[in-house]
PDB file of C-alpha atoms in Angstrom:
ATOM      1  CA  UNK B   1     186.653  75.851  28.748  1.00 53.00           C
ATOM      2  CA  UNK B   2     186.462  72.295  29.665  1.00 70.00           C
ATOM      3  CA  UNK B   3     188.267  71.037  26.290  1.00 84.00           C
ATOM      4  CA  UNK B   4     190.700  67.729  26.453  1.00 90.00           C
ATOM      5  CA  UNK B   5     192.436  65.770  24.285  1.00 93.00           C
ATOM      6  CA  UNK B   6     191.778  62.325  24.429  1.00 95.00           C
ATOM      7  CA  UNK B   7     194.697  60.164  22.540  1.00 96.00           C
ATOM      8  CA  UNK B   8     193.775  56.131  21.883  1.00 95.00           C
ATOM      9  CA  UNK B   9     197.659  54.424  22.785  1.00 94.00           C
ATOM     10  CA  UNK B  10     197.697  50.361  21.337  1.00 90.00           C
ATOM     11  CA  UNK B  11     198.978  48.903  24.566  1.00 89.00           C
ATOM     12  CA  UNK B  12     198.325  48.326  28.527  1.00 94.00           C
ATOM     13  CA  UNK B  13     198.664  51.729  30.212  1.00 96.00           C
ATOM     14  CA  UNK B  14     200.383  52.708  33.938  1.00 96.00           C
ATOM     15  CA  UNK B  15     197.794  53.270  36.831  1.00 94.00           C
ATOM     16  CA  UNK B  16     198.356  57.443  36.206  1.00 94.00           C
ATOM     17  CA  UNK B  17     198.197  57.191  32.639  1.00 94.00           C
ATOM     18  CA  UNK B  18     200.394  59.536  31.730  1.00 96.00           C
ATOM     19  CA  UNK B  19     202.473  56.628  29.203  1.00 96.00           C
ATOM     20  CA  UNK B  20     202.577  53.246  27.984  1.00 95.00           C
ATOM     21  CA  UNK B  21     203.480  50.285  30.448  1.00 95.00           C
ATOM     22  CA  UNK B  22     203.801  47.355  27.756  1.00 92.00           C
ATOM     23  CA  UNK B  23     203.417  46.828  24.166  1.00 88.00           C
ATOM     24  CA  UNK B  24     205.732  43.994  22.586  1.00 83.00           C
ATOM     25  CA  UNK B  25     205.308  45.352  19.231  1.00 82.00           C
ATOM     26  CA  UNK B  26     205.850  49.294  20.184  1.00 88.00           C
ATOM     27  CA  UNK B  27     208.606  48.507  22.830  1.00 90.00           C
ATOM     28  CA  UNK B  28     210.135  51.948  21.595  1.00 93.00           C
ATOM     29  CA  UNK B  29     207.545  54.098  23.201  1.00 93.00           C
ATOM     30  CA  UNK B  30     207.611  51.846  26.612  1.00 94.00           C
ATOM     31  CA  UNK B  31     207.785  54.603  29.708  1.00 95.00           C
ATOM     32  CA  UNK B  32     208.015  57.649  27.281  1.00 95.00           C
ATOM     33  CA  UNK B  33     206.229  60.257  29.362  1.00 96.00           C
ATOM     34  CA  UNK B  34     203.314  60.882  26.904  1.00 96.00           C
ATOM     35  CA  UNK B  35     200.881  62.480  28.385  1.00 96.00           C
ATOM     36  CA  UNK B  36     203.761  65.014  29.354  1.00 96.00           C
ATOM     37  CA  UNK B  37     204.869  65.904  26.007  1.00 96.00           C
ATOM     38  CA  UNK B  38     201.537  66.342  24.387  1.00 95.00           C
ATOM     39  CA  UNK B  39     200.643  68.804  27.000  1.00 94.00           C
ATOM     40  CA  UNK B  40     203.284  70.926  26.278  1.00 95.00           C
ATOM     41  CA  UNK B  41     201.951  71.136  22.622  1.00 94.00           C
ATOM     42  CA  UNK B  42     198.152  71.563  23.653  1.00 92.00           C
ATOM     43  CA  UNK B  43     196.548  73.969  25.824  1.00 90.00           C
ATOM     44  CA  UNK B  44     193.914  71.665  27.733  1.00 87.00           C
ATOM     45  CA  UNK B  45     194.391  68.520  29.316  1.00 92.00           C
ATOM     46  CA  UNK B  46     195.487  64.973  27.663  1.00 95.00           C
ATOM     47  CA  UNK B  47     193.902  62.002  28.399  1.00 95.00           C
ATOM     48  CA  UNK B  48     195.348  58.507  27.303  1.00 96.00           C
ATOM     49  CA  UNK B  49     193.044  55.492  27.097  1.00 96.00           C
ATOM     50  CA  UNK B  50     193.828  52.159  25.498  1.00 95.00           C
ATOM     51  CA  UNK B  51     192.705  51.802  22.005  1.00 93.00           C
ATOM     52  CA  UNK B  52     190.662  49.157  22.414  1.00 94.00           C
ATOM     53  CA  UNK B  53     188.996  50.846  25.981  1.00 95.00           C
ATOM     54  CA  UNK B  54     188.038  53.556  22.890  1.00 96.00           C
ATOM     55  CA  UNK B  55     186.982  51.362  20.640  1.00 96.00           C
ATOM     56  CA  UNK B  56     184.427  49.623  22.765  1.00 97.00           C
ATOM     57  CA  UNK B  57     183.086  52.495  24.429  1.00 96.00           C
ATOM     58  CA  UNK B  58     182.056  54.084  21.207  1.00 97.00           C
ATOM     59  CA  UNK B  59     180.435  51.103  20.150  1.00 97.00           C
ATOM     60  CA  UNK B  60     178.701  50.753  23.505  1.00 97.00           C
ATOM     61  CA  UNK B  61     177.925  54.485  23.261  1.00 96.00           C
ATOM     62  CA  UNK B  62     176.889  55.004  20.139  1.00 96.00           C
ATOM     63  CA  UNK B  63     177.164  51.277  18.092  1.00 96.00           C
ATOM     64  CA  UNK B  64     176.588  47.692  17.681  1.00 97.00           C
ATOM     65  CA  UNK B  65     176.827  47.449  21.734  1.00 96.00           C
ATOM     66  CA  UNK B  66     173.996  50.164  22.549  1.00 95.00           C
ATOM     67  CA  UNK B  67     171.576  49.067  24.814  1.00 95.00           C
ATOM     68  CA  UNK B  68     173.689  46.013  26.312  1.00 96.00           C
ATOM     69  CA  UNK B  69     175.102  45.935  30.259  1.00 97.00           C
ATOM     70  CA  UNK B  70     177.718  43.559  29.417  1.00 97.00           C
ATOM     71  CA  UNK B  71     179.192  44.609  26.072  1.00 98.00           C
ATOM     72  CA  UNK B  72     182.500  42.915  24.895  1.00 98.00           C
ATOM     73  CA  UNK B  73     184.314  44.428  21.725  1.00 97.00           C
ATOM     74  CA  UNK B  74     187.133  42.465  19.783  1.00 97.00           C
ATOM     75  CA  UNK B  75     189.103  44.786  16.962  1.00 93.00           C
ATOM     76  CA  UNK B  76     190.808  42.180  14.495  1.00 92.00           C
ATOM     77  CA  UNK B  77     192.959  44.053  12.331  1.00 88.00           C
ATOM     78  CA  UNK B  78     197.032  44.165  12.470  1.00 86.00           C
ATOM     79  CA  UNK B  79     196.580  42.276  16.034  1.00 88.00           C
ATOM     80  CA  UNK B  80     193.872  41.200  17.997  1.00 93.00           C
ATOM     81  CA  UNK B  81     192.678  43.780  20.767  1.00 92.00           C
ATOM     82  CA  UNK B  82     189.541  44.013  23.344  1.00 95.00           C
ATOM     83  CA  UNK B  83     187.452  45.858  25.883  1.00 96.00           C
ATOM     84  CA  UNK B  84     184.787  45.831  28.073  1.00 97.00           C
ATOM     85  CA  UNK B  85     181.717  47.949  28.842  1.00 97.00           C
ATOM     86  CA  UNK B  86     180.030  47.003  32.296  1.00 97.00           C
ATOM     87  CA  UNK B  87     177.371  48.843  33.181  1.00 95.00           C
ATOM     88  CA  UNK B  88     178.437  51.645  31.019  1.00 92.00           C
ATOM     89  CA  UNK B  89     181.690  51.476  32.603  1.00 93.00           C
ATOM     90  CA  UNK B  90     185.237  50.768  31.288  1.00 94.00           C
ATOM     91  CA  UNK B  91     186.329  47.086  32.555  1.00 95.00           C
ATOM     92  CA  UNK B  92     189.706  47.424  33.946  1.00 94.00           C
ATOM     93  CA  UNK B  93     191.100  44.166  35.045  1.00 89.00           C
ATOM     94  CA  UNK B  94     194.359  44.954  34.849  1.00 89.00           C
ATOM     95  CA  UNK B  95     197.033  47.923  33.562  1.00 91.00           C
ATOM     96  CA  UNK B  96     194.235  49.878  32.658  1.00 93.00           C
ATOM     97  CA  UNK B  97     192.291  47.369  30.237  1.00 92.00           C
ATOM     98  CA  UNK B  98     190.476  44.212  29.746  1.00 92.00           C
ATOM     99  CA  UNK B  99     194.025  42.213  29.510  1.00 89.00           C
ATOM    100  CA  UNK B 100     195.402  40.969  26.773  1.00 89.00           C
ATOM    101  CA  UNK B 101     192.977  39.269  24.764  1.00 93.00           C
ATOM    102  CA  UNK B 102     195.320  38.912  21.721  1.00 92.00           C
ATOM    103  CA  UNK B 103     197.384  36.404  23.567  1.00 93.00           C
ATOM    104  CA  UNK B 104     194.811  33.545  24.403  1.00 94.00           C
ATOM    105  CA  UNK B 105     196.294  30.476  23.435  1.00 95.00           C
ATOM    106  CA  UNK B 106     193.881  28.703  20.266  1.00 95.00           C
ATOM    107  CA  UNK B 107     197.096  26.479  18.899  1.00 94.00           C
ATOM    108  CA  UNK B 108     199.018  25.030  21.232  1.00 94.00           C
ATOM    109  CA  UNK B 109     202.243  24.469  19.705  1.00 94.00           C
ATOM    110  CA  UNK B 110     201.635  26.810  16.870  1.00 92.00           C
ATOM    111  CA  UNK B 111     203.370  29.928  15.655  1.00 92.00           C
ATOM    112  CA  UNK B 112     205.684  32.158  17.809  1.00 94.00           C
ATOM    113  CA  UNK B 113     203.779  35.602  18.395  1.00 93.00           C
ATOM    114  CA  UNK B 114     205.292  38.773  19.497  1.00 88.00           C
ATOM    115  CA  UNK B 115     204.978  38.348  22.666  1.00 89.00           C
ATOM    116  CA  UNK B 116     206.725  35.422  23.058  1.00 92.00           C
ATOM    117  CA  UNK B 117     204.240  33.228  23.642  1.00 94.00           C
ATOM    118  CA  UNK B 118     203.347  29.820  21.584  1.00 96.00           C
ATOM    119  CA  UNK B 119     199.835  29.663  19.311  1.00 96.00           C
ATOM    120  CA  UNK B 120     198.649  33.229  20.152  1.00 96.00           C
ATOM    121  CA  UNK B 121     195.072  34.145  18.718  1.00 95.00           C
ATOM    122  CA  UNK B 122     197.001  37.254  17.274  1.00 93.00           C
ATOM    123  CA  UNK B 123     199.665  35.606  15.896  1.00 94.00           C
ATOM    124  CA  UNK B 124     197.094  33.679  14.030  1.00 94.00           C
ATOM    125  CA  UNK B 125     194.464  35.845  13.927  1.00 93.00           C
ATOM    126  CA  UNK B 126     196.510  39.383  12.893  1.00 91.00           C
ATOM    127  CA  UNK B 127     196.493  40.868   9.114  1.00 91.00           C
ATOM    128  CA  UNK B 128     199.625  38.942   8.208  1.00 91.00           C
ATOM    129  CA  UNK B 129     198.838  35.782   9.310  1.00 91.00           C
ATOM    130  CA  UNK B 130     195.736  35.843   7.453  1.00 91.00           C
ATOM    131  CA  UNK B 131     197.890  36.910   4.171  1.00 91.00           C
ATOM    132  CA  UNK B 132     200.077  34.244   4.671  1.00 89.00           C
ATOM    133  CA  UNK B 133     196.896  31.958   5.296  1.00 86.00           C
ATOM    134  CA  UNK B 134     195.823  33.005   2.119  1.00 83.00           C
ATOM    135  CA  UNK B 135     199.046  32.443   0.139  1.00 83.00           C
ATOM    136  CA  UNK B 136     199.456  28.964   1.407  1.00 78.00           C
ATOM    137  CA  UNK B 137     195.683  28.129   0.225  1.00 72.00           C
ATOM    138  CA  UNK B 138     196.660  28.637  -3.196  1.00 72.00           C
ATOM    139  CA  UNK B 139     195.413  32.597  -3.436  1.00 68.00           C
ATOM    140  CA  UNK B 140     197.297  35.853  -4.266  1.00 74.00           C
ATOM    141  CA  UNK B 141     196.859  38.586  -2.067  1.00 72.00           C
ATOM    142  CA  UNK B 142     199.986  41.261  -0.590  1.00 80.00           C
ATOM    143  CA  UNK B 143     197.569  42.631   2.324  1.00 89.00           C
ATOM    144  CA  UNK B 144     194.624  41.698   4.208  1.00 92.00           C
ATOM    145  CA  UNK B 145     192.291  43.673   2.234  1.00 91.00           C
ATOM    146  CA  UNK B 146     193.245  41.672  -0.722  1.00 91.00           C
ATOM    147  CA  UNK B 147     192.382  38.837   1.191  1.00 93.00           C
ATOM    148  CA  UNK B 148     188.949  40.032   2.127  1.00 94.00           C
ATOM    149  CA  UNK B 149     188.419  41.080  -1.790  1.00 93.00           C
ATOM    150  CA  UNK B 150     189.150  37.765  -3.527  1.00 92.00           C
ATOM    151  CA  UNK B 151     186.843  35.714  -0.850  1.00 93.00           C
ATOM    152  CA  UNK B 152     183.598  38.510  -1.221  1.00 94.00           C
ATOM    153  CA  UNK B 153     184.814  37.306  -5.063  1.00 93.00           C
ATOM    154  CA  UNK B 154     184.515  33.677  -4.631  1.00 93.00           C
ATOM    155  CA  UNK B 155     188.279  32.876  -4.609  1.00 91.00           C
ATOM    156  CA  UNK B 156     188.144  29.586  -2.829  1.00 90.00           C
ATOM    157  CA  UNK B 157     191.511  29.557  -1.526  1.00 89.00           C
ATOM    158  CA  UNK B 158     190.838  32.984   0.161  1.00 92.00           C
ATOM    159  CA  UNK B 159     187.412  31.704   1.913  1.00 94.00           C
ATOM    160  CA  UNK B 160     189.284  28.932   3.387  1.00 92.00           C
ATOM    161  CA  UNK B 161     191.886  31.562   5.032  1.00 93.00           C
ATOM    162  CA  UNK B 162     189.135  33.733   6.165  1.00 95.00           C
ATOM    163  CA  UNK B 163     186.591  30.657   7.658  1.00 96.00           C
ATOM    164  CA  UNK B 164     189.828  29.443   9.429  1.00 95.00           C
ATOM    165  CA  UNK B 165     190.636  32.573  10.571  1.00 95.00           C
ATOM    166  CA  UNK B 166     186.651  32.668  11.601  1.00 97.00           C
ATOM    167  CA  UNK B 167     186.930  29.326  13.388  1.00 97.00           C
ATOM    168  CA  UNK B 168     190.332  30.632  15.622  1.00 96.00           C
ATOM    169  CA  UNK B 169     188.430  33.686  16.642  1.00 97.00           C
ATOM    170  CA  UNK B 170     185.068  31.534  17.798  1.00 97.00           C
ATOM    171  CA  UNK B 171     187.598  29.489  20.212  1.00 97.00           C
ATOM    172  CA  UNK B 172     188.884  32.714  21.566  1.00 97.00           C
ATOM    173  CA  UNK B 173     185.270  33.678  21.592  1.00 97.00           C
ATOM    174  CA  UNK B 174     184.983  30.632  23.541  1.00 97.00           C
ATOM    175  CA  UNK B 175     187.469  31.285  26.413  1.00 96.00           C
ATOM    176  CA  UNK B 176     186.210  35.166  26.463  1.00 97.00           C
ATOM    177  CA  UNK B 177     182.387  34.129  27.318  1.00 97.00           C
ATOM    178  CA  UNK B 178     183.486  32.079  30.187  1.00 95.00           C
ATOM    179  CA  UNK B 179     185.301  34.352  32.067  1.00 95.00           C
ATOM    180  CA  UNK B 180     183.332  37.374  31.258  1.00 96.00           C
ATOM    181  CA  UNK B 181     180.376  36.565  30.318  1.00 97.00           C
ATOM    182  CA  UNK B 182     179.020  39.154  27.793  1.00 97.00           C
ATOM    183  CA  UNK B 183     175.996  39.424  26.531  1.00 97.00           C
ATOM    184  CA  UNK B 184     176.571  40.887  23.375  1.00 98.00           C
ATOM    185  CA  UNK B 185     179.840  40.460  21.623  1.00 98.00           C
ATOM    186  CA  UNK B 186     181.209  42.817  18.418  1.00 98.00           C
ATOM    187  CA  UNK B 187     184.172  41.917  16.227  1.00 97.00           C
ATOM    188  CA  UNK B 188     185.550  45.440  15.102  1.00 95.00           C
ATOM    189  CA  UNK B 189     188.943  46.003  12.618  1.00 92.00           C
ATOM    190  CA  UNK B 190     189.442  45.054   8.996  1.00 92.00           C
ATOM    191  CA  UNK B 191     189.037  41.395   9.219  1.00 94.00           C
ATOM    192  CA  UNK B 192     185.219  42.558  10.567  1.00 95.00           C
ATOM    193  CA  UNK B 193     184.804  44.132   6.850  1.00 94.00           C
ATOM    194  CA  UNK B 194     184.727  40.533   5.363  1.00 96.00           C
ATOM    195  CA  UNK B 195     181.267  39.969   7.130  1.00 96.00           C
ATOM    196  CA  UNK B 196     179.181  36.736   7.023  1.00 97.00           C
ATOM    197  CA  UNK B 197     182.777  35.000   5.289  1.00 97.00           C
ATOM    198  CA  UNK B 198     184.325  35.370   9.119  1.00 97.00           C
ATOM    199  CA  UNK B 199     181.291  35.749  11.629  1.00 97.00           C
ATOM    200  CA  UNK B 200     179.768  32.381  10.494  1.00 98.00           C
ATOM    201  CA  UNK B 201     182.547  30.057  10.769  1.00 98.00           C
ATOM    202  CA  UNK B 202     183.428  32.095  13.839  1.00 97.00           C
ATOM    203  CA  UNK B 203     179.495  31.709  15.731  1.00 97.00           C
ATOM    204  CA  UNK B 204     179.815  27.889  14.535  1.00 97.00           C
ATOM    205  CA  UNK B 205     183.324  27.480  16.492  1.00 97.00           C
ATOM    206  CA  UNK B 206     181.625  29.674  19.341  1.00 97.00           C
ATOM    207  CA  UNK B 207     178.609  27.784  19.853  1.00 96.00           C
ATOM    208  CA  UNK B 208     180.758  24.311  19.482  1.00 96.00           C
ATOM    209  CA  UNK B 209     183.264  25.107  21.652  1.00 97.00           C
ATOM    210  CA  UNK B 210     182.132  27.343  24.645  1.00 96.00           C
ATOM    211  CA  UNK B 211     180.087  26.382  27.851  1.00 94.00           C
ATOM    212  CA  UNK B 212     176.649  26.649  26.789  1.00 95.00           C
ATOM    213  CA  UNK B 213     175.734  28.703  30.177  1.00 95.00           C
ATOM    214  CA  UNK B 214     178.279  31.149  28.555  1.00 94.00           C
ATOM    215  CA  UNK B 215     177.287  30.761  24.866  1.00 94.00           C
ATOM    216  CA  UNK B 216     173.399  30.910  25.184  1.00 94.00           C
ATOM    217  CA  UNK B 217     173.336  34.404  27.051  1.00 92.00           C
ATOM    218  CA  UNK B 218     175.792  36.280  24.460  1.00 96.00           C
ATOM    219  CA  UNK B 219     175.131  37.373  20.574  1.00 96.00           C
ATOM    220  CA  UNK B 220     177.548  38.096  18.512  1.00 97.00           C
ATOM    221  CA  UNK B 221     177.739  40.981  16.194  1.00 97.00           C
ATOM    222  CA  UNK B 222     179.527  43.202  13.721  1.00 96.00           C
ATOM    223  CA  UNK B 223     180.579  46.269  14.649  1.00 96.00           C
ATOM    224  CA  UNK B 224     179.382  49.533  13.570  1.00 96.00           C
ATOM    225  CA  UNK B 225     181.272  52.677  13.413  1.00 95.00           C
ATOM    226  CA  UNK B 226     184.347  51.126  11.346  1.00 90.00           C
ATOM    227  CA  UNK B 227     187.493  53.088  11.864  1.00 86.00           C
ATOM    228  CA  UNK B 228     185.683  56.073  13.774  1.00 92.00           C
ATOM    229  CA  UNK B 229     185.271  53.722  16.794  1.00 94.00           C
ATOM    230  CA  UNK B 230     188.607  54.758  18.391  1.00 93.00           C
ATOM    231  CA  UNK B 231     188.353  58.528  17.569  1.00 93.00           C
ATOM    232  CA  UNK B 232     184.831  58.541  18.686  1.00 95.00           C
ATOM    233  CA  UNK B 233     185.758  56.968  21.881  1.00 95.00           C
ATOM    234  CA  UNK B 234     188.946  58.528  22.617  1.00 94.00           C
ATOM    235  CA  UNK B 235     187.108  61.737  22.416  1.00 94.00           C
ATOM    236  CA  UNK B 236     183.916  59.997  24.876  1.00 93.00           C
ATOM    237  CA  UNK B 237     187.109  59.159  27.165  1.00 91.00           C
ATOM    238  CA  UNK B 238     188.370  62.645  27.158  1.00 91.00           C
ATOM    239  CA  UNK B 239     184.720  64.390  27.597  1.00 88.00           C
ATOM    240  CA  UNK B 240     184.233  61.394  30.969  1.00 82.00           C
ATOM    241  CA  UNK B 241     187.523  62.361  32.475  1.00 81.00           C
ATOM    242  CA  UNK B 242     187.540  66.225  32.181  1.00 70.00           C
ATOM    243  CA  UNK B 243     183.734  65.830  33.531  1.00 66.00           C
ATOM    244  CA  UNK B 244     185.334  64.132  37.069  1.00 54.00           C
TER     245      UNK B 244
END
């Protein structure tokens, strides 16, 4: 009694959300009925929430965000997703989330992403750009993690992709504070995991770059909970909607 399932979807949701409105790299599941065919499998009721509305929530709940009325959570892993706690409440501006933080513009005239915009932060920002970032420094590395590795190992090629990786997320950082204005800010996902190597040059393009009305009320953090942050908070999800 009172059991639901709450599923984390990558991707802006419908205003039931019962399936997924828009995701350029999961176009295949666009207006699959989800919610429908998982509760045929499962006795109890389904709940979808974005993944990064999960992720951010957890850490709010039970994280690096506890304690804060304006949280703000990037994950930085394969792309570049966000979400917002206000209040203790889900901030959502539009299709169910935050928006799409993963498509502010921090190189005009850069790369192609996805989504068919021009100098995305993902595009820039996601695991394979950072690879190729790495490979074009003069490093060796097939994955992200590899990436993260050789830098924590003093491969200098692989601390220059990671600190320029750092220094495109502090201008995102930058537009984020502006318009939101959090006062604590985590960077979740597996670029997170290389630490001081990404935060640093990422707080020094922050603080550089950003209004200082914006920059001066909001910290910015690692996140805590790892790769439990979107199970943990598709499960709070679940237990706040079957509670309505």
């Amino acid at each position: 009694e009172g059991a639901a399932l709450g599923v984390a979807v990558a991707g802006f949701l419908n205003p039931e959300r019962d399936r997924l409105a828009y995701n350029p790299n999961l176009a295949w599941l666009e207006q699959f009925p989800l919610r429908e065919a998982l509760a045929a499998r499962f006795p109890f009721p389904v709940i979808l929430e974005v993944d990064s509305n999960a992720s951010a929530l957890a850490e709010w709940r039970f994280g690096s965000g506890s304690g804060s009325a304006r949280f703000l959570c990037l994950t930085a892993g394969t792309g570049l997703g966000g979400g917002m706690i206000v209040d203790g409440k889900i901030l959502r501006f539009a299709y169910e989330c935050l928006g799409d933080v993963g498509h502010v513009i921090v190189e005009p005239g850069g790369t192609v992403c996805s989504c068919g915009g021009v100098g995305c932060d993902e595009a820039l920002i996601g695991a394979d750009a950072v690879t190729e970032l790495g490979r074009r420094a003069g490093g060796e590395a097939n994955e992200l993690r590899d990436v993260i590795a050789q830098a924590r190992s003093g491969n200098a090629a692989a601390i220059r992709a990671i600190g320029e990786t750092g220094r495109l997320l502090g201008l995102t950082l930058a537009t984020l504070a502006i318009i939101f204005f959090p006062e604590r800010i985590a960077i979740a996902g597996g670029l997170s995991e290389a630490g001081a190597l990404l935060l640093d040059p990422a707080e020094e393009a922050f603080r550089t770059n950003a209004s200082p009305f914006a920059s001066e009320r909001a910290t910015v953090v690692k996140a805590s909970l790892g790769w439990q942050a979107t199970l943990r908070g598709a499960g709070l999800a679940a237990r706040q909607a079957s509670a309505i």
